[in-house]
Amino acid sequence: MMEKQPKEPKGGYIPTRSMFIAKSTLRCLQILFAVLALGLTGSISFGTNIGVVLPFIVVSPCVLLTLIWTIIELLAIKVQDHHRGLPPPAVLSMDLICWLALVGCNAGLAVLGMTSDLRDVITYQWSLEYRQGRLQPWELEEVRDVAYRALAVVAFVSILTALHVSTFSIACYETHMRNREPKPPAPAQQTILVVQNGNGPPTMLGPATAVASGGQVVYQVAAPAPGQQQPGQVYYVPVQAVPVAGVTQTAVQQVQPEYTGVRQHQAVPAVPLIQMAGKKE
């Protein structure tokens, strides 16, 4: 069985192997901590007797957004040629949104904590209806269990935020490297001569190789707009006159850089640009 040959790069920034490993590791860690944060938040809201829903409302949308985005980017890194992933500007924008949303998520958890009636991290609660004097011992244990889970959620969300800041920094670096790449040069244009011999077809000659004789008329060949080309027709526009081999001729810019050699074209009606004004001395 023949081994699959790696594809040749198509140009553009290509991440190194170490960069690929770093990004893949960070994305896997992001998925891990996002799942842990969602699981703990769900256990606080639906797995306890006091059934506090606010943490789930605050945390789950932000963490779920980051989880979906991370899975998409990780799949793109695995699938794209040379592990490019999605375009760096898109990664930069999405990771920025993710870590800002997670910062807001932790801020929301902090606000909930500060408005707690008990104001105690050990007996942390998410509702004002509970009073310390009215709590039974088993209820106090339940509140403390919720408090510990909530602190774990804050810790996981903080770690998830740091991970997204890391991938955001990598995306900034890759965007910078991509912008530093030299732009592809424009196709080099070549000066050629187009000579009309009487009523015959115009002849396209190479640069500085044609010596026009009396009665020849020089034109410029110009390509029409895409979609407006008609087979068998040649288009002409004027250019400046330059001396070649003692005879005044008209130089033209080749609009087809791949042209080489001498070609014949069908003659079409065209107004002469310059009648030969000078002759060989």
Coordinates of C-alpha atoms in Angstrom, one line a residue:
M1 CA 0.0 0.0 0.0
M2 CA 1.3 3.4 -1.0
E3 CA 1.9 5.9 1.9
K4 CA -0.1 9.1 1.7
Q5 CA 2.2 11.9 0.7
P6 CA 1.9 15.2 2.6
K7 CA 0.4 18.0 0.7
E8 CA 2.6 20.8 -0.4
P9 CA 1.9 24.1 1.4
K10 CA -0.2 26.5 -0.6
G11 CA 1.6 29.6 0.9
G12 CA 0.7 31.6 3.9
Y13 CA 1.7 31.1 7.5
I14 CA 2.2 27.5 8.5
P15 CA 2.4 26.8 12.3
T16 CA 5.4 24.8 13.6
R17 CA 5.0 21.4 15.1
S18 CA 5.6 22.8 18.6
M19 CA 2.9 25.5 18.0
F20 CA 0.5 22.7 16.8
I21 CA 1.1 20.7 20.0
A22 CA 0.7 23.8 22.2
K23 CA -2.6 24.8 20.6
S24 CA -4.0 21.2 20.6
T25 CA -3.1 20.8 24.3
L26 CA -4.6 24.1 25.3
R27 CA -7.8 23.3 23.4
C28 CA -8.1 19.9 25.1
L29 CA -7.6 21.5 28.5
Q30 CA -10.3 24.1 27.7
I31 CA -12.7 21.3 26.9
L32 CA -11.9 19.5 30.1
F33 CA -12.4 22.5 32.4
A34 CA -15.5 23.7 30.5
V35 CA -17.1 20.3 31.1
L36 CA -16.1 20.3 34.8
A37 CA -17.5 23.8 35.2
L38 CA -20.8 22.9 33.5
G39 CA -21.0 19.6 35.6
L40 CA -20.4 21.4 38.9
T41 CA -22.9 24.2 38.1
G42 CA -25.5 21.6 37.2
S43 CA -24.9 19.8 40.4
I44 CA -25.4 23.0 42.4
S45 CA -28.7 23.8 40.6
F46 CA -30.2 20.4 40.3
G47 CA -28.3 18.0 42.5
T48 CA -28.9 19.6 45.9
N49 CA -32.0 19.9 48.2
I50 CA -31.9 23.7 48.2
G51 CA -31.9 23.8 44.3
V52 CA -30.1 27.1 43.6
V53 CA -30.6 28.0 39.9
L54 CA -28.8 31.3 39.7
P55 CA -25.3 29.9 39.2
F56 CA -26.5 27.7 36.3
I57 CA -28.1 30.8 34.7
V58 CA -25.0 32.9 35.1
V59 CA -22.3 30.3 34.2
S60 CA -23.8 27.8 31.7
P61 CA -24.3 30.2 28.7
C62 CA -20.7 31.5 28.9
V63 CA -19.1 28.1 29.4
L64 CA -21.2 26.5 26.8
L65 CA -20.2 29.1 24.2
T66 CA -16.5 28.5 24.9
L67 CA -17.0 24.8 24.8
I68 CA -18.7 24.8 21.3
W69 CA -16.0 27.2 19.9
T70 CA -13.2 25.2 21.3
I71 CA -14.5 22.0 19.7
I72 CA -14.9 23.7 16.4
E73 CA -11.3 25.1 16.4
L74 CA -9.8 21.8 17.6
L75 CA -11.5 19.9 14.7
A76 CA -10.3 22.6 12.3
I77 CA -6.7 22.2 13.6
K78 CA -6.9 18.4 13.0
V79 CA -8.5 18.6 9.6
Q80 CA -6.8 21.6 7.9
D81 CA -3.7 21.1 5.9
H82 CA -0.5 21.6 8.0
H83 CA -2.7 22.0 11.1
R84 CA -3.5 25.6 10.2
G85 CA -6.9 25.7 11.9
L86 CA -9.3 28.5 11.2
P87 CA -7.9 31.9 10.1
P88 CA -5.9 33.6 12.9
P89 CA -8.1 36.8 12.8
A90 CA -11.2 34.7 13.4
V91 CA -9.5 32.7 16.2
L92 CA -8.3 36.0 17.8
S93 CA -11.9 37.5 17.7
M94 CA -13.6 34.4 19.1
D95 CA -11.0 33.8 21.9
L96 CA -11.3 37.5 22.9
I97 CA -15.1 37.1 23.1
C98 CA -14.7 33.9 25.1
W99 CA -12.4 35.2 27.8
L100 CA -14.3 38.4 28.2
A101 CA -17.5 36.4 28.6
L102 CA -15.8 34.2 31.2
V103 CA -14.5 37.3 33.1
G104 CA -18.1 38.6 33.2
C105 CA -19.2 35.2 34.4
N106 CA -16.9 35.2 37.3
A107 CA -17.9 38.8 38.0
G108 CA -21.5 37.7 38.2
L109 CA -20.6 34.9 40.6
A110 CA -18.8 37.5 42.8
V111 CA -21.9 39.8 42.8
L112 CA -24.0 36.9 43.9
G113 CA -21.6 36.1 46.7
M114 CA -21.5 39.7 47.9
T115 CA -25.3 39.9 48.0
S116 CA -25.6 36.7 50.0
D117 CA -27.3 37.3 53.4
L118 CA -24.7 35.2 55.3
R119 CA -21.7 37.0 53.7
D120 CA -19.5 34.1 54.8
V121 CA -17.5 32.0 52.3
I122 CA -17.8 29.0 54.6
T123 CA -21.6 29.2 54.8
Y124 CA -21.9 30.5 51.2
Q125 CA -25.5 30.6 49.9
W126 CA -27.2 31.8 46.7
S127 CA -30.5 32.9 48.1
L128 CA -31.7 35.5 50.6
E129 CA -34.4 33.3 52.0
Y130 CA -32.1 31.3 54.2
R131 CA -31.1 32.8 57.6
Q132 CA -28.3 31.4 59.7
G133 CA -30.5 31.3 62.9
R134 CA -33.1 29.2 61.0
L135 CA -30.8 26.7 59.5
Q136 CA -30.9 23.1 60.9
P137 CA -27.5 21.3 61.1
W138 CA -28.2 19.3 58.0
E139 CA -29.2 22.4 56.1
L140 CA -26.0 24.1 57.1
E141 CA -24.0 21.2 55.8
E142 CA -26.0 21.4 52.6
V143 CA -25.2 25.1 52.2
R144 CA -21.6 24.5 52.9
D145 CA -21.5 21.8 50.2
V146 CA -23.0 24.2 47.8
A147 CA -20.4 26.8 48.8
Y148 CA -17.5 24.4 48.1
R149 CA -18.9 23.5 44.8
A150 CA -19.4 27.1 43.9
L151 CA -15.8 27.9 44.8
A152 CA -14.7 25.0 42.6
V153 CA -16.8 26.5 39.7
V154 CA -15.1 29.9 40.3
A155 CA -11.7 28.1 40.2
F156 CA -12.5 26.2 37.0
V157 CA -13.9 29.2 35.3
S158 CA -10.8 31.2 36.2
I159 CA -8.5 28.5 34.8
L160 CA -10.7 28.4 31.7
T161 CA -10.3 32.1 31.3
A162 CA -6.5 31.9 31.6
L163 CA -6.5 29.1 28.9
H164 CA -8.5 31.3 26.5
V165 CA -6.2 34.2 27.2
S166 CA -3.3 31.9 26.2
T167 CA -4.9 30.9 22.9
F168 CA -5.8 34.5 22.3
S169 CA -2.2 35.4 22.6
I170 CA -1.2 32.7 20.2
A171 CA -3.7 34.0 17.7
C172 CA -2.3 37.5 18.1
Y173 CA 1.2 36.1 17.3
E174 CA -0.1 34.1 14.3
T175 CA -2.0 37.1 12.9
H176 CA 1.2 39.2 13.3
M177 CA 3.2 36.6 11.4
R178 CA 0.6 36.3 8.7
N179 CA 0.6 40.1 8.2
R180 CA 4.4 40.2 8.0
E181 CA 4.4 37.8 5.0
P182 CA 5.4 39.6 1.8
K183 CA 2.6 40.1 -0.7
P184 CA 2.9 38.1 -3.9
P185 CA 4.5 40.3 -6.6
A186 CA 2.3 41.6 -9.4
P187 CA 2.9 39.8 -12.8
A188 CA 5.8 41.4 -14.6
Q189 CA 4.7 43.2 -17.7
Q190 CA 6.7 43.1 -20.8
T191 CA 7.2 45.7 -23.5
I192 CA 6.4 44.2 -26.9
L193 CA 5.7 45.4 -30.5
V194 CA 2.5 44.7 -32.4
V195 CA 3.0 45.4 -36.2
Q196 CA 0.2 45.6 -38.7
N197 CA 1.3 44.7 -42.3
G198 CA -1.3 46.2 -44.6
N199 CA -4.6 44.4 -44.5
G200 CA -3.0 41.2 -43.1
P201 CA -3.2 39.9 -39.6
P202 CA -1.3 41.8 -36.9
T203 CA 2.0 40.2 -35.7
M204 CA 3.0 40.3 -32.1
L205 CA 6.8 40.4 -31.7
G206 CA 9.2 40.1 -28.8
P207 CA 10.7 43.2 -27.2
A208 CA 13.3 45.1 -29.2
T209 CA 13.4 42.5 -31.9
A210 CA 11.2 44.1 -34.6
V211 CA 12.4 46.8 -37.0
A212 CA 9.4 48.3 -38.6
S213 CA 9.6 49.3 -42.3
G214 CA 7.7 52.0 -44.0
G215 CA 3.9 51.6 -44.1
Q216 CA 3.6 49.5 -41.0
V217 CA 1.2 50.6 -38.3
V218 CA 1.8 49.8 -34.6
Y219 CA -1.0 49.0 -32.1
Q220 CA -1.3 48.0 -28.5
V221 CA -3.1 44.7 -27.6
A222 CA -5.4 45.1 -24.6
A223 CA -7.4 42.4 -22.9
P224 CA -11.1 43.2 -22.5
A225 CA -13.0 42.9 -19.2
P226 CA -13.7 39.3 -17.9
G227 CA -16.8 37.9 -19.5
Q228 CA -16.7 40.3 -22.5
Q229 CA -14.0 38.5 -24.5
Q230 CA -15.0 37.4 -28.0
P231 CA -13.0 34.6 -29.6
G232 CA -10.9 35.6 -32.5
Q233 CA -10.8 39.3 -31.8
V234 CA -7.9 41.5 -30.8
Y235 CA -8.3 44.8 -28.9
Y236 CA -6.1 47.8 -29.3
V237 CA -5.4 50.9 -27.1
P238 CA -2.8 53.7 -27.5
V239 CA 0.6 54.0 -25.8
Q240 CA 3.6 56.2 -26.0
A241 CA 6.1 56.2 -29.0
V242 CA 9.7 55.1 -28.4
P243 CA 12.6 54.9 -30.8
V244 CA 13.6 51.3 -31.8
A245 CA 16.6 50.7 -34.1
G246 CA 16.3 54.2 -35.6
V247 CA 12.6 53.9 -36.5
T248 CA 9.9 55.5 -34.4
Q249 CA 7.5 52.8 -33.3
T250 CA 5.0 52.4 -30.5
A251 CA 5.8 50.4 -27.4
V252 CA 3.0 48.5 -25.7
Q253 CA 2.7 46.7 -22.3
Q254 CA 1.9 43.1 -22.6
V255 CA -1.3 42.3 -20.7
Q256 CA -0.7 38.5 -20.9
P257 CA 2.5 37.8 -18.9
E258 CA 2.6 34.2 -20.0
Y259 CA 3.1 35.3 -23.6
T260 CA 6.3 34.1 -25.3
G261 CA 7.4 34.1 -28.9
V262 CA 5.5 35.4 -31.9
R263 CA 1.8 34.9 -32.4
Q264 CA -0.7 35.7 -35.1
H265 CA -4.2 37.0 -34.5
Q266 CA -7.3 37.5 -36.6
A267 CA -7.5 40.9 -38.0
V268 CA -10.3 43.1 -36.7
P269 CA -11.2 46.7 -37.6
A270 CA -9.0 49.1 -35.6
V271 CA -7.9 52.7 -36.0
P272 CA -4.1 53.0 -36.5
L273 CA -2.4 54.5 -33.4
I274 CA 0.6 56.0 -35.1
Q275 CA 1.7 55.9 -38.7
M276 CA 5.4 55.5 -38.8
A277 CA 6.7 59.1 -38.6
G278 CA 10.4 58.3 -39.0
K279 CA 12.5 56.1 -41.2
K280 CA 15.8 54.6 -40.8
E281 CA 18.7 57.0 -41.4

